[in-house]
Amino acid sequence: MDSRTIGILGGGQLGRMIVEAANRLNVKTVVLDAPGSPAKQINSVGEHVDGSFTNPDDIEKIARKCDVLTVEIEHVDVATLKSLQKKLPDVKIYPSPETIELIQDKFLQKEHLIKNKIAVTESVSIDTPSVNTLVSVGEKFGYPFMLKSKTLAYDGRGNFIVKSEKMISEALEFLKDRPLYAEKWAPFKKELAVMIVRSIDGRVFSYPTVETVHKDNICFVCYAPARVPDSIQLKAKLLAENAVRAFPGCGIFGVEMFYLENGELLINEIAPRPHNSGHYTIDACVTSQFEAHVRAVLNLPMPKNFSSMATSTTNAIMLNILGDEKEKNKELQICKRALETPGASVYLYGKESRPKRKMGHVNVVTSSMEECERRMSYVIGKIKDLPK
Ligand code: ATP
Ligand code: MG
Ligand code: MG
């Protein structure tokens, strides 16, 4: 399809699924991450780079092996990417390093969205973390409020819910030595997300608005489309499109938002890469989020409706398979029940089982959300027998 090679910074499950999508189009990919990482396991080319996406030399090494450099994670060394734009101008970098820089610091990201008139949760930078500072945040925002790390956050691992003044010292201890900001609590009815892909010529395509449910800060299930009125789905899509337009460059973006009790929509955060809330697209959409990204960064055709659901009656639920907390590999029982379930597809990422680690996901696709729910209840083990 294309003789250019895509280099991927990061070899986790998102990289692995980019590799799968690229393979189907016969597009070559090379990966920078630790040896044996999920994306490398399914891609036996010799030119992968063993190392880290935070190490300048390793990043330059992979840049020299590819025509287009992309990321599966935003926590990469942006200074190196910027210098490579000058040093190796023939290697294109998507998403643009400016975008990664604006997004990888969640507070900078918020300030940028506000500057672009995008509705976000109210927040304040905590430049001198102390009990007194946070007591005044509590007076301003009320309780609970969120204390968040500005950088290196994922799966809620940089977040602490401050439920009362008494928890302030615990919060400071939990997030010590990290750059912090505080965020007002968003009293949401639901969390929504929209995947958006932007082409090199600036066209924006959105996937359907979905609903994500988090448990302990980690995405648990995702309903596609979201079980909200059409008007809210549309409002979410427009908000997500406007938010993505505020960042330069092409590729896929995941936009997370809160749908508040009062009907308002606020952006939570944006990811400049494939996103957990877009895994359903592999089975439910004409083109998956991973293939959309490959097409975008290679400037391949992206026709009208390529990001739509496969049919007008397609409904899907995605379930994350997390490492069992008590018994190693016990989560595979869920996968086995999924294999017994019509309309279900199982994806395992090739990782060693650890408690709460994202090990894989299951998509269930049918023509009604009620039927998806029934089948997913069996997969999860909530009901014993598979529905007729
Ligand atoms: P990700 O894995 O999505 O990158 P993250 O570590 O960056 O996660 P956030 O997206 O900031 O973390 O928060 C994780 C979850 O915590 C959210 O999806 C939401 O359920 C909850 N949350 C975050 N901020 C708030 C808030 N201000 N009010 C209420 N709930 C919140
Ligand atoms: Mg995040
Ligand atoms: Mg998030």
Short mmCIF file of C-alpha atoms in Angstrom, two decimals, residues 15-356:
data_model
loop_
_atom_site.label_atom_id
_atom_site.label_comp_id
_atom_site.label_asym_id
_atom_site.label_seq_id
_atom_site.Cartn_x
_atom_site.Cartn_y
_atom_site.Cartn_z
CA GLY A 15 1.31 0.29 19.54
CA ARG A 16 0.46 -3.37 19.06
CA MET A 17 -2.94 -2.52 17.58
CA ILE A 18 -1.38 0.17 15.32
CA VAL A 19 1.00 -2.55 14.08
CA GLU A 20 -1.96 -4.89 13.38
CA ALA A 21 -3.76 -2.22 11.39
CA ALA A 22 -0.59 -1.31 9.47
CA ASN A 23 0.10 -5.00 8.71
CA ARG A 24 -3.27 -5.37 7.02
CA LEU A 25 -2.31 -2.53 4.69
CA ASN A 26 1.16 -4.04 4.23
CA VAL A 27 2.74 -0.98 5.84
CA LYS A 28 6.00 -1.65 7.70
CA THR A 29 6.36 -0.53 11.31
CA VAL A 30 9.32 -0.36 13.71
CA VAL A 31 8.94 0.09 17.44
CA LEU A 32 10.96 1.74 20.21
CA ASP A 33 10.44 0.18 23.63
CA ALA A 34 11.79 -2.58 25.87
CA PRO A 35 12.64 -5.92 24.22
CA GLY A 36 9.61 -8.19 23.85
CA SER A 37 7.06 -5.41 24.38
CA PRO A 38 3.52 -6.14 23.09
CA ALA A 39 3.94 -4.31 19.76
CA LYS A 40 7.24 -6.05 19.02
CA GLN A 41 5.87 -9.53 19.76
CA ILE A 42 3.67 -9.51 16.65
CA ASN A 43 6.09 -7.73 14.35
CA SER A 44 9.21 -9.70 13.59
CA VAL A 45 11.31 -7.17 11.73
CA GLY A 46 14.91 -6.86 12.84
CA GLU A 47 15.03 -3.10 13.00
CA HIS A 48 13.12 -2.43 16.23
CA VAL A 49 14.97 -0.33 18.77
CA ASP A 50 15.38 -1.59 22.32
CA GLY A 51 15.32 1.35 24.67
CA SER A 52 13.07 4.13 25.88
CA PHE A 53 10.90 6.84 24.33
CA THR A 54 12.33 9.22 26.94
CA ASN A 55 15.94 8.66 25.81
CA PRO A 56 17.18 11.11 23.12
CA ASP A 57 19.66 8.66 21.53
CA ASP A 58 17.06 5.90 21.27
CA ILE A 59 14.55 8.29 19.71
CA GLU A 60 17.10 9.42 17.13
CA LYS A 61 17.96 5.78 16.40
CA ILE A 62 14.37 4.90 15.52
CA ALA A 63 13.86 8.18 13.64
CA ARG A 64 16.72 7.15 11.34
CA LYS A 65 14.89 3.89 10.54
CA CYS A 66 11.56 5.38 9.50
CA ASP A 67 9.84 7.91 7.25
CA VAL A 68 7.04 8.86 9.64
CA LEU A 69 7.45 8.88 13.40
CA THR A 70 4.38 8.57 15.62
CA VAL A 71 3.54 7.82 19.27
CA GLU A 72 1.30 5.45 21.19
CA ILE A 73 1.92 7.40 24.40
CA GLU A 74 2.26 11.14 25.11
CA HIS A 75 4.99 10.84 27.75
CA VAL A 76 7.83 11.02 25.23
CA ASP A 77 10.85 13.34 25.12
CA VAL A 78 9.45 16.29 23.15
CA ALA A 79 12.69 18.34 23.13
CA THR A 80 14.34 15.55 21.13
CA LEU A 81 11.42 15.40 18.69
CA LYS A 82 11.70 19.14 18.13
CA SER A 83 15.43 18.96 17.49
CA LEU A 84 14.92 16.01 15.11
CA GLN A 85 12.50 18.10 13.06
CA LYS A 86 15.50 20.27 12.19
CA LYS A 87 18.16 17.56 12.10
CA LEU A 88 16.15 15.04 10.03
CA PRO A 89 13.62 17.19 8.11
CA ASP A 90 12.65 14.28 5.83
CA VAL A 91 11.25 12.33 8.79
CA LYS A 92 7.71 13.53 9.45
CA ILE A 93 6.52 13.54 13.04
CA TYR A 94 2.77 13.12 13.73
CA PRO A 95 1.17 14.16 16.05
CA SER A 96 3.22 17.34 15.96
CA PRO A 97 5.71 17.76 18.83
CA GLU A 98 3.99 21.07 19.73
CA THR A 99 0.74 19.18 20.27
CA ILE A 100 2.39 16.47 22.37
CA GLU A 101 4.06 19.19 24.47
CA LEU A 102 0.78 21.01 25.06
CA ILE A 103 -1.00 17.79 25.99
CA GLN A 104 1.58 15.92 28.08
CA ASP A 105 1.33 18.55 30.82
CA LYS A 106 -2.35 18.30 31.79
CA PHE A 107 -2.39 21.80 33.28
CA LEU A 108 -0.78 23.37 30.19
CA GLN A 109 -3.36 21.45 28.15
CA LYS A 110 -6.17 23.00 30.21
CA GLU A 111 -4.78 26.51 29.85
CA HIS A 112 -4.52 25.97 26.10
CA LEU A 113 -8.12 24.75 25.87
CA ILE A 114 -9.35 27.73 27.90
CA LYS A 115 -7.44 30.08 25.59
CA ASN A 116 -9.34 28.44 22.73
CA LYS A 117 -12.69 28.92 24.49
CA ILE A 118 -13.23 25.21 25.16
CA ALA A 119 -15.19 24.34 28.32
CA VAL A 120 -13.03 22.50 30.87
CA THR A 121 -13.22 21.75 34.60
CA GLU A 122 -12.01 24.66 36.72
CA SER A 123 -8.50 24.12 38.05
CA VAL A 124 -5.59 25.88 39.71
CA SER A 125 -1.84 25.27 39.61
CA ILE A 126 -0.28 24.28 42.94
CA ASP A 127 3.17 25.81 42.71
CA THR A 128 4.07 25.55 46.40
CA PRO A 129 2.41 22.40 47.72
CA SER A 130 1.56 22.69 51.42
CA VAL A 131 -1.35 21.97 53.73
CA ASN A 132 -2.19 25.70 53.83
CA THR A 133 -2.28 26.00 50.05
CA LEU A 134 -4.64 23.04 49.78
CA VAL A 135 -6.84 24.27 52.63
CA SER A 136 -7.45 27.43 50.58
CA VAL A 137 -8.17 25.28 47.49
CA GLY A 138 -10.74 23.40 49.61
CA GLU A 139 -12.33 26.71 50.59
CA LYS A 140 -12.49 27.77 46.95
CA PHE A 141 -13.60 24.48 45.30
CA GLY A 142 -15.33 22.72 48.20
CA TYR A 143 -14.90 18.96 48.87
CA PRO A 144 -14.25 16.60 47.31
CA PHE A 145 -11.72 18.06 44.88
CA MET A 146 -9.09 16.33 42.76
CA LEU A 147 -5.37 16.75 43.29
CA LYS A 148 -3.61 15.76 40.08
CA SER A 149 -0.09 15.38 38.80
CA LYS A 150 0.44 17.65 35.79
CA THR A 151 2.66 15.07 34.10
CA LEU A 152 3.13 11.32 33.58
CA ALA A 153 -0.46 10.52 34.52
CA TYR A 154 -2.28 7.42 33.31
CA ASP A 155 -5.09 5.20 34.61
CA GLY A 156 -5.62 7.69 37.44
CA ARG A 157 -2.16 6.97 38.86
CA GLY A 158 -1.43 10.70 39.20
CA ASN A 159 -4.78 11.50 40.85
CA PHE A 160 -5.89 11.76 44.46
CA ILE A 161 -9.46 12.53 45.57
CA VAL A 162 -9.30 14.95 48.50
CA LYS A 163 -12.57 14.20 50.28
CA SER A 164 -12.05 16.47 53.29
CA GLU A 165 -9.52 18.78 54.90
CA LYS A 166 -8.32 15.82 56.96
CA MET A 167 -7.06 14.04 53.81
CA ILE A 168 -4.82 16.88 52.63
CA SER A 169 -1.57 15.57 54.18
CA GLU A 170 -2.23 12.09 52.78
CA ALA A 171 -2.80 13.60 49.32
CA LEU A 172 0.46 15.58 49.50
CA GLU A 173 2.34 12.48 50.59
CA PHE A 174 0.78 10.35 47.82
CA LEU A 175 1.76 12.81 45.09
CA LYS A 176 4.99 14.12 46.61
CA ASP A 177 7.74 15.34 44.25
CA ARG A 178 5.30 15.61 41.35
CA PRO A 179 4.20 18.88 39.70
CA LEU A 180 0.63 19.42 40.89
CA TYR A 181 -2.65 21.13 40.12
CA ALA A 182 -6.03 20.95 41.79
CA GLU A 183 -9.29 20.47 39.95
CA LYS A 184 -12.84 21.19 40.98
CA TRP A 185 -14.99 18.08 41.34
CA ALA A 186 -17.13 17.48 38.24
CA PRO A 187 -20.54 16.17 39.38
CA PHE A 188 -21.02 14.10 36.24
CA LYS A 189 -24.01 12.03 35.23
CA LYS A 190 -21.91 10.13 32.73
CA GLU A 191 -18.45 10.27 31.17
CA LEU A 192 -18.42 10.56 27.39
CA ALA A 193 -15.60 10.24 24.88
CA VAL A 194 -15.16 10.89 21.18
CA MET A 195 -12.35 9.69 18.92
CA ILE A 196 -11.39 12.24 16.30
CA VAL A 197 -9.00 11.78 13.42
CA ARG A 198 -7.50 14.65 11.50
CA SER A 199 -5.97 14.35 8.05
CA ILE A 200 -2.77 16.09 6.94
CA ASP A 201 -4.92 18.58 4.98
CA GLY A 202 -6.82 19.46 8.18
CA ARG A 203 -10.12 17.61 7.68
CA VAL A 204 -11.65 16.37 10.91
CA PHE A 205 -13.58 13.07 11.15
CA SER A 206 -15.34 12.02 14.32
CA TYR A 207 -16.29 8.59 15.51
CA PRO A 208 -19.62 8.16 17.37
CA THR A 209 -19.89 9.58 20.90
CA VAL A 210 -19.39 6.80 23.45
CA GLU A 211 -19.95 6.40 27.16
CA THR A 212 -17.14 5.24 29.42
CA VAL A 213 -17.53 3.85 32.93
CA HIS A 214 -14.48 4.00 35.19
CA LYS A 215 -13.79 1.89 38.29
CA ASP A 216 -10.97 3.08 40.56
CA ASN A 217 -9.97 5.61 37.88
CA ILE A 218 -9.47 2.87 35.25
CA CYS A 219 -11.79 2.49 32.30
CA PHE A 220 -14.00 -0.55 32.96
CA VAL A 221 -16.51 -0.61 30.09
CA CYS A 222 -17.37 1.55 27.11
CA TYR A 223 -20.83 1.73 25.46
CA ALA A 224 -20.96 2.69 21.80
CA PRO A 225 -22.96 4.71 21.03
CA ALA A 226 -23.41 6.49 24.36
CA ARG A 227 -26.79 5.93 26.03
CA VAL A 228 -27.65 9.63 25.99
CA PRO A 229 -30.09 11.67 23.85
CA ASP A 230 -29.04 12.34 20.24
CA SER A 231 -28.75 16.05 21.04
CA ILE A 232 -26.08 15.30 23.69
CA GLN A 233 -24.23 12.97 21.33
CA LEU A 234 -24.10 15.75 18.79
CA LYS A 235 -23.06 18.38 21.34
CA ALA A 236 -20.24 16.09 22.52
CA LYS A 237 -19.06 15.53 18.96
CA LEU A 238 -18.96 19.27 18.22
CA LEU A 239 -17.14 20.02 21.48
CA ALA A 240 -14.57 17.30 20.76
CA GLU A 241 -14.04 18.54 17.19
CA ASN A 242 -13.49 22.10 18.40
CA ALA A 243 -11.11 20.90 21.10
CA VAL A 244 -9.00 18.93 18.60
CA ARG A 245 -8.93 21.90 16.20
CA ALA A 246 -7.07 23.80 18.94
CA PHE A 247 -4.03 21.53 18.46
CA PRO A 248 -1.83 21.47 15.36
CA GLY A 249 -0.99 18.32 13.36
CA CYS A 250 -2.71 15.20 12.14
CA GLY A 251 -3.52 11.78 13.55
CA ILE A 252 -6.02 10.29 15.96
CA PHE A 253 -7.10 11.98 19.21
CA GLY A 254 -9.20 10.70 22.12
CA VAL A 255 -11.32 13.35 23.82
CA GLU A 256 -12.64 12.57 27.32
CA MET A 257 -15.46 14.65 28.76
CA PHE A 258 -17.90 14.95 31.64
CA TYR A 259 -21.66 15.15 31.03
CA LEU A 260 -22.88 17.02 34.08
CA GLU A 261 -26.18 16.70 35.95
CA ASN A 262 -27.16 20.13 34.61
CA GLY A 263 -26.65 19.00 30.99
CA GLU A 264 -23.36 20.86 30.54
CA LEU A 265 -20.37 19.17 28.84
CA LEU A 266 -16.82 19.82 30.05
CA ILE A 267 -13.60 18.42 28.59
CA ASN A 268 -11.64 16.26 31.05
CA GLU A 269 -8.57 15.62 28.92
CA ILE A 270 -7.33 14.87 25.43
CA ALA A 271 -4.97 12.14 24.28
CA PRO A 272 -2.97 12.70 21.05
CA ARG A 273 -3.05 8.99 20.13
CA PRO A 274 -5.36 5.97 19.96
CA HIS A 275 -7.42 5.69 23.14
CA ASN A 276 -9.01 2.97 25.26
CA SER A 277 -12.47 4.40 24.55
CA GLY A 278 -11.89 3.72 20.84
CA HIS A 279 -11.17 -0.02 21.03
CA TYR A 280 -14.78 -0.81 20.08
CA THR A 281 -14.03 0.66 16.62
CA ILE A 282 -12.08 -2.49 15.65
CA ASP A 283 -15.31 -4.49 15.43
CA ALA A 284 -18.08 -1.89 15.27
CA CYS A 285 -16.86 0.67 12.74
CA VAL A 286 -16.02 0.72 9.07
CA THR A 287 -12.40 1.62 9.89
CA SER A 288 -10.76 1.14 13.31
CA GLN A 289 -9.17 4.02 15.22
CA PHE A 290 -5.79 2.34 14.61
CA GLU A 291 -6.21 2.13 10.84
CA ALA A 292 -7.55 5.70 10.84
CA HIS A 293 -4.32 6.81 12.52
CA VAL A 294 -2.17 4.93 10.00
CA ARG A 295 -4.13 6.47 7.13
CA ALA A 296 -3.86 9.95 8.64
CA VAL A 297 -0.11 9.94 9.26
CA LEU A 298 0.64 8.43 5.83
CA ASN A 299 -1.77 10.77 4.04
CA LEU A 300 -3.74 7.81 2.64
CA PRO A 301 -7.36 8.33 1.53
CA MET A 302 -9.97 8.99 4.23
CA PRO A 303 -13.36 8.96 2.49
CA LYS A 304 -16.63 10.31 3.83
CA ASN A 305 -18.14 8.17 6.62
CA PHE A 306 -15.03 6.04 7.05
CA SER A 307 -15.23 6.69 10.81
CA SER A 308 -18.91 5.80 11.14
CA MET A 309 -20.45 2.69 12.73
CA ALA A 310 -20.47 -0.30 10.36
CA THR A 311 -24.30 -0.17 10.09
CA SER A 312 -26.99 2.15 11.40
CA THR A 313 -28.04 -0.52 13.93
CA THR A 314 -24.57 -1.45 15.20
CA ASN A 315 -24.20 -1.32 18.98
CA ALA A 316 -21.12 -2.32 20.93
CA ILE A 317 -19.77 -2.69 24.43
CA MET A 318 -16.06 -2.91 25.14
CA LEU A 319 -14.84 -4.50 28.38
CA ASN A 320 -11.29 -4.03 29.62
CA ILE A 321 -9.64 -7.21 30.90
CA LEU A 322 -7.68 -6.15 33.96
CA GLY A 323 -5.17 -8.38 35.76
CA ASP A 324 -6.96 -10.24 38.57
CA GLU A 325 -6.16 -8.82 41.98
CA LYS A 326 -5.95 -12.15 43.80
CA GLU A 327 -4.87 -14.83 41.36
CA LYS A 328 -2.47 -14.42 38.45
CA ASN A 329 -4.13 -15.05 35.04
CA LYS A 330 -7.59 -15.61 36.57
CA GLU A 331 -8.84 -12.88 34.23
CA LEU A 332 -8.50 -15.40 31.38
CA GLN A 333 -11.75 -16.97 32.61
CA ILE A 334 -13.50 -13.84 31.36
CA CYS A 335 -11.81 -14.28 27.99
CA LYS A 336 -12.95 -17.91 27.80
CA ARG A 337 -16.57 -16.90 28.46
CA ALA A 338 -16.18 -14.26 25.74
CA LEU A 339 -15.07 -16.97 23.29
CA GLU A 340 -18.36 -18.79 24.01
CA THR A 341 -20.37 -15.66 23.29
CA PRO A 342 -21.76 -14.87 19.84
CA GLY A 343 -20.70 -11.43 18.59
CA ALA A 344 -17.77 -11.19 21.01
CA SER A 345 -14.11 -10.74 20.04
CA VAL A 346 -11.17 -11.13 22.40
CA TYR A 347 -7.93 -9.16 22.24
CA LEU A 348 -5.01 -10.08 24.52
CA TYR A 349 -1.97 -7.86 24.61
CA GLY A 350 0.79 -10.33 25.51
CA LYS A 351 1.59 -8.84 28.91
CA GLU A 352 2.45 -10.57 32.14
CA SER A 353 -0.54 -10.61 34.48
CA ARG A 354 -0.37 -8.08 37.33
CA PRO A 355 -3.22 -6.80 39.50
CA LYS A 356 -5.32 -4.17 37.68
#
